């Protein structure tokens, strides 16, 4: 989900309240919708689950006066074209996302995630825009937050990596608790909105001219109170699970390359989106082939005679063998190119096969061969060939 889509999200519409609804009205609407769409009441209903998460997200923003104000302002700015594509103050980095180059996808999880290492809410995004110089303290509690990204590694054979392969990956990582669907509350019960902070997770305190907000003690910043914690996850909404996922590795992947699998990382806490999974691919070297970018390299042993007279060699490729013509008079170490027989590319085409010829010198010959070689050297000299003519100043 892009940042634009996120701002286009209508939290008011999601909760079915007007844009000037009071906190009480918002809480009331949330409680009804959360109950109606609770996964316990709608087993297997993905639309209800989506709604359940969406109304939680909407509530968590609208219930917090500071966040709500920022959200309203952002939407107003957005509607008036204040967020230009690129160049504006809303590009990654400027708003505190950190990392990343241009053109990277940005999804809603990043808002609640640990971009920048913090435990930020929506304020992190708009912080750079609206809170310049502000020192608002973020609650350090366990409000819904995106799951962590997970990194793992897989090792592939050379040919698997070049041709593409589907591999099973076993992962042990925290996942959404299956018993409570990530809510943290015992099945049949729901978390209730924290009465002290009205679900905001922070309480405001006024001292003189300054207002401070600090994490709510009653709910430890989560905004909700679980009276009956789920026993399987002890109220965290997260369980450690071993799962096997199937990863399709595209053709042409090279050693050290990373593959991103969106949403396959750690489960988010209490219904928040999951993190991403990054798989670093290790490629085992091959006995025959090497790689240079999209080109496949192979070194083929040849005899001196084959280089002098020319020959057609049968060379292995990733896909059967190919006949490669060595022209007469080819020098040792020459590289012959076979177009389109290299590593497959994303575009559907392939790199080239680069064949290096390398003279193999016989270590043991029988008498007739040795005699013939002596005779040949004489004839070579007689025909005027001197391998060291012009060499080393001679
Ligand atoms: Zn649970
Ligand atoms: Zn509270």
Tab-separated table of C-alpha atoms and ligand atoms in Angstrom:
chain	number	residue	atom	x	y	z
A	1	UNK	CA	0.000	0.000	0.000
A	2	UNK	CA	1.399	3.353	-0.955
A	3	UNK	CA	1.501	6.365	1.288
A	4	UNK	CA	-0.997	8.010	-1.018
A	5	UNK	CA	-3.435	5.153	-0.614
A	6	UNK	CA	-2.940	5.333	3.088
A	7	UNK	CA	-3.909	8.964	3.264
A	8	UNK	CA	-6.786	8.194	0.982
A	9	UNK	CA	-8.023	5.727	3.574
A	10	UNK	CA	-11.076	7.122	5.208
A	11	UNK	CA	-10.944	6.208	8.880
A	12	UNK	CA	-14.211	8.021	9.499
A	13	UNK	CA	-15.980	6.079	6.826
A	14	UNK	CA	-14.450	2.859	8.116
A	15	UNK	CA	-16.096	3.491	11.491
A	16	UNK	CA	-19.242	4.975	9.987
A	17	UNK	CA	-18.958	8.240	11.904
A	18	UNK	CA	-18.857	11.846	10.782
A	19	UNK	CA	-15.594	13.744	10.621
A	20	UNK	CA	-16.573	15.752	13.687
A	21	UNK	CA	-17.620	12.725	15.752
A	22	UNK	CA	-16.748	12.847	19.430
A	23	UNK	CA	-14.386	10.411	21.096
A	24	UNK	CA	-17.366	8.713	22.706
A	25	UNK	CA	-19.106	8.269	19.368
A	26	UNK	CA	-15.922	6.841	17.878
A	27	UNK	CA	-15.458	4.426	20.753
A	28	UNK	CA	-19.053	3.328	20.538
A	29	UNK	CA	-18.889	2.769	16.784
A	30	UNK	CA	-15.624	0.888	17.173
A	31	UNK	CA	-16.958	-1.414	19.885
A	32	UNK	CA	-19.963	-2.375	17.815
A	33	UNK	CA	-17.957	-2.984	14.632
A	34	UNK	CA	-15.191	-4.829	16.468
A	35	UNK	CA	-17.787	-7.097	18.043
A	36	UNK	CA	-19.658	-7.718	14.788
A	37	UNK	CA	-16.488	-8.464	12.868
A	38	UNK	CA	-14.579	-10.282	15.575
A	39	UNK	CA	-12.843	-13.357	14.131
A	40	UNK	CA	-14.346	-15.530	16.884
A	41	UNK	CA	-17.805	-14.624	15.676
A	42	UNK	CA	-16.861	-15.014	12.018
A	43	UNK	CA	-14.564	-18.011	11.672
A	44	UNK	CA	-12.942	-18.200	8.268
A	45	UNK	CA	-14.524	-14.951	7.109
A	46	UNK	CA	-11.616	-12.995	5.654
A	47	UNK	CA	-13.706	-9.928	4.920
A	48	UNK	CA	-14.748	-9.746	8.584
A	49	UNK	CA	-11.110	-10.172	9.593
A	50	UNK	CA	-10.097	-7.355	7.279
A	51	UNK	CA	-12.818	-5.130	8.687
A	52	UNK	CA	-11.801	-6.061	12.222
A	53	UNK	CA	-8.262	-4.924	11.548
A	54	UNK	CA	-9.353	-1.855	9.611
A	55	UNK	CA	-11.645	-0.570	12.350
A	56	UNK	CA	-8.913	-1.158	14.953
A	57	UNK	CA	-6.509	0.870	12.865
A	58	UNK	CA	-9.060	3.629	12.332
A	59	UNK	CA	-9.917	3.740	16.019
A	60	UNK	CA	-6.286	3.848	17.133
A	61	UNK	CA	-5.756	7.001	15.077
A	62	UNK	CA	-9.039	8.811	15.666
A	63	UNK	CA	-9.124	8.178	19.400
A	64	UNK	CA	-5.869	10.019	19.937
A	65	UNK	CA	-6.485	13.760	19.679
A	66	UNK	CA	-2.949	14.496	18.500
A	67	UNK	CA	-2.921	11.769	15.878
A	68	UNK	CA	-6.404	12.654	14.757
A	69	UNK	CA	-5.377	16.237	14.259
A	70	UNK	CA	-2.368	15.173	12.218
A	71	UNK	CA	-4.449	12.786	10.174
A	72	UNK	CA	-7.062	15.456	9.472
A	73	UNK	CA	-4.406	17.935	8.487
A	74	UNK	CA	-2.636	15.440	6.280
A	75	UNK	CA	-5.856	14.595	4.501
A	76	UNK	CA	-6.738	18.229	4.074
A	77	UNK	CA	-3.300	18.917	2.630
A	78	UNK	CA	-3.502	15.868	0.436
A	79	UNK	CA	-6.919	16.868	-0.882
A	80	UNK	CA	-5.575	20.283	-1.785
A	81	UNK	CA	-2.623	18.775	-3.630
A	82	UNK	CA	-0.112	19.588	-0.945
A	83	UNK	CA	1.613	16.250	-1.352
A	84	UNK	CA	3.382	16.369	-4.669
A	85	UNK	CA	4.742	13.141	-6.036
A	86	UNK	CA	8.424	13.345	-5.243
A	87	UNK	CA	10.186	16.487	-4.280
A	88	UNK	CA	7.650	17.158	-1.569
A	89	UNK	CA	8.209	16.876	2.082
A	90	UNK	CA	6.631	13.490	2.040
A	91	UNK	CA	9.363	11.527	0.329
A	92	UNK	CA	10.866	8.616	2.248
A	93	UNK	CA	13.492	9.913	4.566
A	94	UNK	CA	12.068	13.366	4.992
A	95	UNK	CA	9.304	12.121	7.186
A	96	UNK	CA	11.465	9.913	9.288
A	97	UNK	CA	11.246	6.633	7.444
A	98	UNK	CA	14.971	6.452	7.007
A	99	UNK	CA	16.866	4.130	4.715
A	100	UNK	CA	15.865	3.128	1.279
A	101	UNK	CA	16.371	4.687	-2.077
A	102	UNK	CA	13.814	6.108	-4.418
A	103	UNK	CA	11.131	4.040	-5.980
A	104	UNK	CA	10.833	1.563	-3.187
A	105	UNK	CA	7.419	0.389	-2.220
A	106	UNK	CA	6.024	1.661	0.974
A	107	UNK	CA	3.314	-0.183	2.742
A	108	UNK	CA	1.091	0.597	5.661
A	109	UNK	CA	3.129	-1.630	7.898
A	110	UNK	CA	5.982	0.816	7.799
A	111	UNK	CA	3.855	3.327	9.584
A	112	UNK	CA	3.475	1.163	12.606
A	113	UNK	CA	6.756	-0.584	12.167
A	114	UNK	CA	10.165	0.088	13.482
A	115	UNK	CA	11.288	2.337	10.693
A	116	UNK	CA	13.933	4.314	12.448
A	117	UNK	CA	13.956	1.842	15.322
A	118	UNK	CA	11.200	3.555	17.228
A	119	UNK	CA	7.900	2.307	18.415
A	120	UNK	CA	6.121	4.988	16.554
A	121	UNK	CA	2.554	5.484	15.636
A	122	UNK	CA	1.211	7.639	12.912
A	123	UNK	CA	3.012	10.630	14.376
A	124	UNK	CA	6.288	9.377	12.975
A	125	UNK	CA	5.139	10.018	9.475
A	126	UNK	CA	3.772	13.410	10.004
A	127	UNK	CA	6.249	14.296	12.678
A	128	UNK	CA	8.573	15.903	10.194
A	129	UNK	CA	5.746	17.918	8.751
A	130	UNK	CA	3.717	19.063	11.668
A	131	UNK	CA	5.765	18.624	14.774
A	132	UNK	CA	8.918	20.418	13.780
A	133	UNK	CA	10.958	20.789	16.887
A	134	UNK	CA	8.359	19.000	18.909
A	135	UNK	CA	9.429	16.539	21.545
A	136	UNK	CA	6.314	14.503	21.849
A	137	UNK	CA	7.009	11.315	23.722
A	138	UNK	CA	5.768	8.145	22.103
A	139	UNK	CA	4.268	5.484	24.262
A	140	UNK	CA	6.603	2.549	24.700
A	141	UNK	CA	3.824	0.059	25.164
A	142	UNK	CA	2.465	-2.758	23.091
A	143	UNK	CA	-0.070	-1.016	20.931
A	144	UNK	CA	-0.725	-2.672	17.557
A	145	UNK	CA	2.493	-2.638	15.664
A	146	UNK	CA	3.748	-4.197	12.530
A	147	UNK	CA	5.711	-7.411	12.835
A	148	UNK	CA	9.451	-7.357	12.350
A	149	UNK	CA	11.059	-8.180	9.077
A	150	UNK	CA	12.684	-11.576	9.138
A	151	UNK	CA	15.884	-12.497	7.364
A	152	UNK	CA	16.865	-15.963	6.365
A	153	UNK	CA	19.200	-17.666	3.949
A	154	UNK	CA	18.901	-20.463	1.453
A	155	UNK	CA	21.638	-22.201	-0.498
A	156	UNK	CA	21.020	-23.256	-4.062
A	157	UNK	CA	22.956	-25.276	-6.563
A	158	UNK	CA	24.445	-23.273	-9.395
A	159	UNK	CA	22.098	-24.647	-12.015
A	160	UNK	CA	19.038	-24.223	-9.778
A	161	UNK	CA	19.940	-20.585	-9.252
A	162	UNK	CA	20.497	-19.849	-12.902
A	163	UNK	CA	17.403	-21.646	-14.115
A	164	UNK	CA	15.035	-20.730	-11.281
A	165	UNK	CA	13.663	-23.137	-8.704
A	166	UNK	CA	10.931	-23.486	-6.106
A	167	UNK	CA	12.289	-24.276	-2.664
A	168	UNK	CA	10.574	-25.001	0.625
A	169	UNK	CA	11.800	-22.858	3.518
A	170	UNK	CA	11.268	-23.820	7.146
A	171	UNK	CA	10.892	-20.824	9.400
A	172	UNK	CA	10.421	-20.544	13.107
A	173	UNK	CA	9.095	-17.138	13.932
A	174	UNK	CA	6.389	-15.427	15.920
A	175	UNK	CA	3.069	-15.622	14.136
A	176	UNK	CA	-0.397	-14.399	14.916
A	177	UNK	CA	-1.863	-16.604	17.666
A	178	UNK	CA	-4.361	-19.002	16.146
A	179	UNK	CA	-6.370	-19.286	19.365
A	180	UNK	CA	-7.208	-15.603	19.813
A	181	UNK	CA	-6.562	-14.440	16.238
A	182	UNK	CA	-3.926	-12.095	17.532
A	183	UNK	CA	-6.192	-10.115	19.844
A	184	UNK	CA	-4.497	-11.444	22.991
A	185	UNK	CA	-7.862	-11.966	24.649
A	186	UNK	CA	-9.251	-15.349	25.647
A	187	UNK	CA	-11.624	-16.662	22.940
A	188	UNK	CA	-15.119	-15.372	23.553
A	189	UNK	CA	-13.817	-12.198	25.163
A	190	UNK	CA	-12.503	-8.986	23.654
A	191	UNK	CA	-9.987	-6.460	24.859
A	192	UNK	CA	-11.786	-3.420	26.224
A	193	UNK	CA	-10.820	0.166	25.639
A	194	UNK	CA	-8.647	1.463	28.472
A	195	UNK	CA	-10.889	3.821	30.472
A	196	UNK	CA	-8.029	5.932	31.729
A	197	UNK	CA	-6.658	6.992	28.351
A	198	UNK	CA	-9.765	6.244	26.268
A	199	UNK	CA	-7.720	3.914	24.117
A	200	UNK	CA	-5.086	6.465	23.203
A	201	UNK	CA	-2.291	4.719	25.081
A	202	UNK	CA	-1.067	8.096	26.281
A	203	UNK	CA	-2.295	10.473	28.906
A	204	UNK	CA	-1.880	14.211	28.695
A	205	UNK	CA	-0.548	16.155	31.586
A	206	UNK	CA	-0.458	19.929	31.740
A	207	UNK	CA	2.306	21.701	33.537
A	208	UNK	CA	2.158	25.437	33.290
A	209	UNK	CA	2.185	26.493	29.687
A	210	UNK	CA	3.366	23.103	28.423
A	211	UNK	CA	1.397	19.983	27.745
A	212	UNK	CA	3.045	16.611	28.017
A	213	UNK	CA	1.808	13.238	27.021
A	214	UNK	CA	3.183	10.093	28.532
A	215	UNK	CA	2.407	6.399	28.216
A	216	UNK	CA	-0.688	5.349	30.082
A	217	UNK	CA	0.214	3.247	33.123
A	218	UNK	CA	-3.046	1.338	33.238
A	219	UNK	CA	-2.701	-0.236	29.820
A	220	UNK	CA	1.066	0.208	29.461
A	221	UNK	CA	0.543	2.226	26.322
A	222	UNK	CA	-1.517	-0.356	24.446
A	223	UNK	CA	-4.785	1.563	24.679
A	224	UNK	CA	-6.704	-1.560	25.592
A	225	UNK	CA	-7.045	-3.780	28.609
A	226	UNK	CA	-7.266	-7.536	28.418
A	227	UNK	CA	-9.177	-8.919	31.390
A	228	UNK	CA	-8.915	-12.552	30.348
A	229	UNK	CA	-5.647	-13.122	28.501
A	230	UNK	CA	-5.509	-15.878	25.904
A	231	UNK	CA	-3.680	-18.762	27.563
A	232	UNK	CA	-1.873	-19.916	24.463
A	233	UNK	CA	-0.047	-16.643	23.899
A	234	UNK	CA	-0.323	-15.164	27.397
A	235	UNK	CA	-2.073	-12.105	26.034
A	236	UNK	CA	0.554	-11.096	23.497
A	237	UNK	CA	-1.444	-12.244	20.467
A	238	UNK	CA	1.710	-13.878	19.113
A	239	UNK	CA	2.936	-17.471	19.132
A	240	UNK	CA	6.143	-19.056	17.961
A	241	UNK	CA	5.358	-21.284	15.073
A	242	UNK	CA	7.363	-23.324	12.655
A	243	UNK	CA	6.004	-23.022	9.194
A	244	UNK	CA	7.143	-24.110	5.802
A	245	UNK	CA	6.660	-21.710	2.982
A	246	UNK	CA	7.394	-22.240	-0.650
A	247	UNK	CA	9.604	-19.679	-2.259
A	248	UNK	CA	9.839	-19.331	-5.986
A	249	UNK	CA	13.334	-18.210	-6.858
A	250	UNK	CA	13.351	-16.526	-10.256
A	251	UNK	CA	15.916	-17.615	-12.851
A	252	UNK	CA	19.226	-15.822	-12.919
A	253	UNK	CA	19.537	-15.097	-9.206
A	254	UNK	CA	23.143	-14.598	-8.169
A	255	UNK	CA	25.070	-15.303	-5.000
A	256	UNK	CA	24.216	-12.849	-2.218
A	257	UNK	CA	21.029	-11.562	-3.826
A	258	UNK	CA	18.018	-10.907	-1.599
A	259	UNK	CA	14.432	-11.819	-2.339
A	260	UNK	CA	11.657	-9.954	-0.546
A	261	UNK	CA	8.442	-11.746	0.356
A	262	UNK	CA	5.918	-9.183	1.507
A	263	UNK	CA	3.913	-10.083	4.595
A	264	UNK	CA	5.841	-13.299	5.311
A	265	UNK	CA	7.806	-11.924	8.235
A	266	UNK	CA	6.854	-11.803	11.880
A	267	UNK	CA	3.208	-11.390	12.727
A	268	UNK	CA	2.183	-7.963	13.922
A	269	UNK	CA	1.161	-7.551	17.520
A	270	UNK	CA	-2.592	-7.570	18.087
A	271	UNK	CA	-3.767	-7.706	14.535
A	272	UNK	CA	-1.230	-5.281	13.027
A	273	UNK	CA	0.266	-6.210	9.624
A	274	UNK	CA	3.047	-8.756	9.377
A	275	UNK	CA	6.612	-7.833	8.506
A	276	UNK	CA	8.382	-8.943	5.364
A	277	UNK	CA	10.664	-11.882	4.823
A	278	UNK	CA	14.020	-11.335	3.169
A	279	UNK	CA	15.722	-14.423	1.806
A	280	UNK	CA	19.405	-14.117	0.988
A	281	UNK	CA	20.317	-16.598	-1.705
A	282	UNK	CA	23.669	-18.363	-1.558
A	283	UNK	CA	24.778	-20.104	-4.708
A	284	UNK	CA	27.149	-23.070	-4.628
A	285	UNK	CA	29.862	-22.959	-7.273
A	286	UNK	CA	29.589	-25.374	-10.173
A	287	UNK	CA	32.305	-27.739	-11.391
A	288	UNK	CA	31.849	-26.801	-15.020
A	289	UNK	CA	30.238	-23.386	-15.218
A	290	UNK	CA	31.057	-19.983	-13.870
A	291	UNK	CA	29.158	-16.721	-14.166
A	292	UNK	CA	29.932	-13.227	-15.218
A	293	UNK	CA	26.748	-11.223	-14.891
A	294	UNK	CA	24.275	-12.826	-17.250
A	295	UNK	CA	26.986	-14.622	-19.157
A	296	UNK	CA	27.770	-18.223	-18.427
A	297	UNK	CA	31.466	-19.067	-18.572
A	298	UNK	CA	33.068	-22.408	-19.332
A	299	UNK	CA	36.659	-23.416	-20.033
A	300	UNK	CA	37.146	-26.256	-22.471
A	301	UNK	CA	40.375	-28.264	-22.769
A	302	UNK	CA	41.643	-28.629	-26.331
A	303	UNK	CA	44.722	-30.104	-27.996
A	304	UNK	CA	47.296	-28.004	-29.785
A	305	UNK	CA	46.362	-29.717	-33.013
A	306	UNK	CA	42.694	-28.788	-32.631
A	307	UNK	CA	43.622	-25.106	-32.282
A	308	UNK	CA	45.902	-25.231	-35.322
A	309	UNK	CA	43.597	-27.149	-37.623
A	310	UNK	CA	40.277	-25.989	-36.209
A	311	UNK	CA	37.592	-28.235	-34.744
A	312	UNK	CA	33.960	-28.404	-33.731
A	313	UNK	CA	33.599	-28.980	-29.974
A	314	UNK	CA	30.579	-30.287	-28.122
A	315	UNK	CA	30.041	-27.907	-25.186
A	316	UNK	CA	27.531	-28.372	-22.334
A	317	UNK	CA	25.058	-25.555	-21.636
A	318	UNK	CA	22.348	-25.186	-18.990
A	319	UNK	CA	20.019	-26.693	-21.525
A	320	UNK	CA	21.644	-29.507	-23.510
A	321	UNK	CA	24.839	-29.359	-25.511
A	322	UNK	CA	25.851	-27.058	-28.302
A	323	UNK	CA	28.410	-27.452	-31.094
A	324	UNK	CA	31.043	-24.709	-31.027
A	325	UNK	CA	33.298	-24.165	-34.024
A	326	UNK	CA	36.960	-23.415	-33.268
A	327	UNK	CA	38.437	-21.715	-36.356
A	328	UNK	CA	41.860	-22.885	-37.660
A	329	UNK	CA	44.700	-20.937	-36.029
A	330	UNK	CA	42.825	-20.132	-32.819
A	331	UNK	CA	45.212	-19.026	-30.072
A	332	UNK	CA	45.246	-20.610	-26.646
A	333	UNK	CA	42.998	-18.758	-24.170
A	334	UNK	CA	40.720	-17.274	-26.805
A	335	UNK	CA	37.113	-16.753	-25.738
A	336	UNK	CA	34.371	-17.811	-28.131
A	337	UNK	CA	30.903	-16.374	-27.655
A	338	UNK	CA	27.714	-18.380	-28.136
A	339	UNK	CA	24.819	-15.925	-28.116
A	340	UNK	CA	21.747	-16.537	-25.986
A	341	UNK	CA	22.992	-19.675	-24.263
A	342	UNK	CA	23.908	-18.005	-20.962
A	343	UNK	CA	21.913	-17.223	-17.839
A	344	UNK	CA	18.184	-16.576	-18.345
A	345	UNK	CA	17.118	-12.990	-17.671
A	346	UNK	CA	13.871	-11.569	-16.314
A	347	UNK	CA	13.070	-10.271	-19.777
A	348	UNK	CA	12.816	-13.810	-21.125
A	349	UNK	CA	16.061	-13.558	-23.075
A	350	UNK	CA	19.372	-14.927	-21.857
A	351	UNK	CA	22.997	-13.887	-21.593
A	352	UNK	CA	25.742	-15.504	-23.666
A	353	UNK	CA	27.873	-18.586	-23.199
A	354	UNK	CA	31.565	-17.633	-23.116
A	355	UNK	CA	33.774	-20.563	-24.063
A	356	UNK	CA	37.490	-20.279	-23.234
A	357	UNK	CA	39.796	-22.716	-25.009
A	358	UNK	CA	42.752	-24.013	-23.026
A	359	UNK	CA	45.434	-26.309	-24.392
A	360	UNK	CA	45.822	-29.583	-22.537
A	361	UNK	CA	49.427	-30.813	-22.745
A	362	UNK	CA	49.842	-34.591	-22.834
A	363	UNK	CA	51.979	-35.884	-19.964
A	364	UNK	CA	52.547	-39.311	-21.411
A	365	UNK	CA	52.699	-40.340	-25.045
A	366	UNK	CA	53.570	-43.654	-26.674
A	367	UNK	CA	56.575	-44.034	-29.006
A	368	UNK	CA	54.794	-43.564	-32.337
A	369	UNK	CA	53.278	-40.310	-31.092
A	370	UNK	CA	56.639	-39.047	-29.790
A	371	UNK	CA	58.329	-39.940	-33.088
A	372	UNK	CA	55.621	-38.176	-35.032
A	373	UNK	CA	55.999	-35.116	-32.828
A	374	UNK	CA	59.742	-34.936	-33.450
A	375	UNK	CA	59.098	-35.204	-37.170
A	376	UNK	CA	56.465	-32.512	-36.878
A	377	UNK	CA	58.810	-30.092	-35.048
A	378	UNK	CA	61.348	-30.503	-37.834
A	379	UNK	CA	58.715	-29.819	-40.446
A	380	UNK	CA	57.431	-26.832	-38.460
A	381	UNK	CA	60.910	-25.322	-38.375
A	382	UNK	CA	61.371	-26.003	-42.089
A	383	UNK	CA	58.110	-24.189	-42.834
A	384	UNK	CA	59.502	-21.066	-41.110
A	385	UNK	CA	57.632	-21.078	-37.770
A	386	UNK	CA	59.657	-19.873	-34.786
A	387	UNK	CA	57.551	-19.565	-31.637
A	388	UNK	CA	60.021	-17.078	-30.135
A	389	UNK	CA	60.600	-14.878	-33.178
A	390	UNK	CA	60.692	-11.275	-32.004
A	391	UNK	CA	60.350	-12.369	-28.393
A	392	UNK	CA	62.490	-10.790	-25.615
A	393	UNK	CA	64.479	-8.646	-28.043
A	394	UNK	CA	65.661	-11.636	-30.106
B	1	LIG	ZN1	-3.636	-15.987	21.829
B	2	LIG	ZN1	-4.577	3.408	29.013
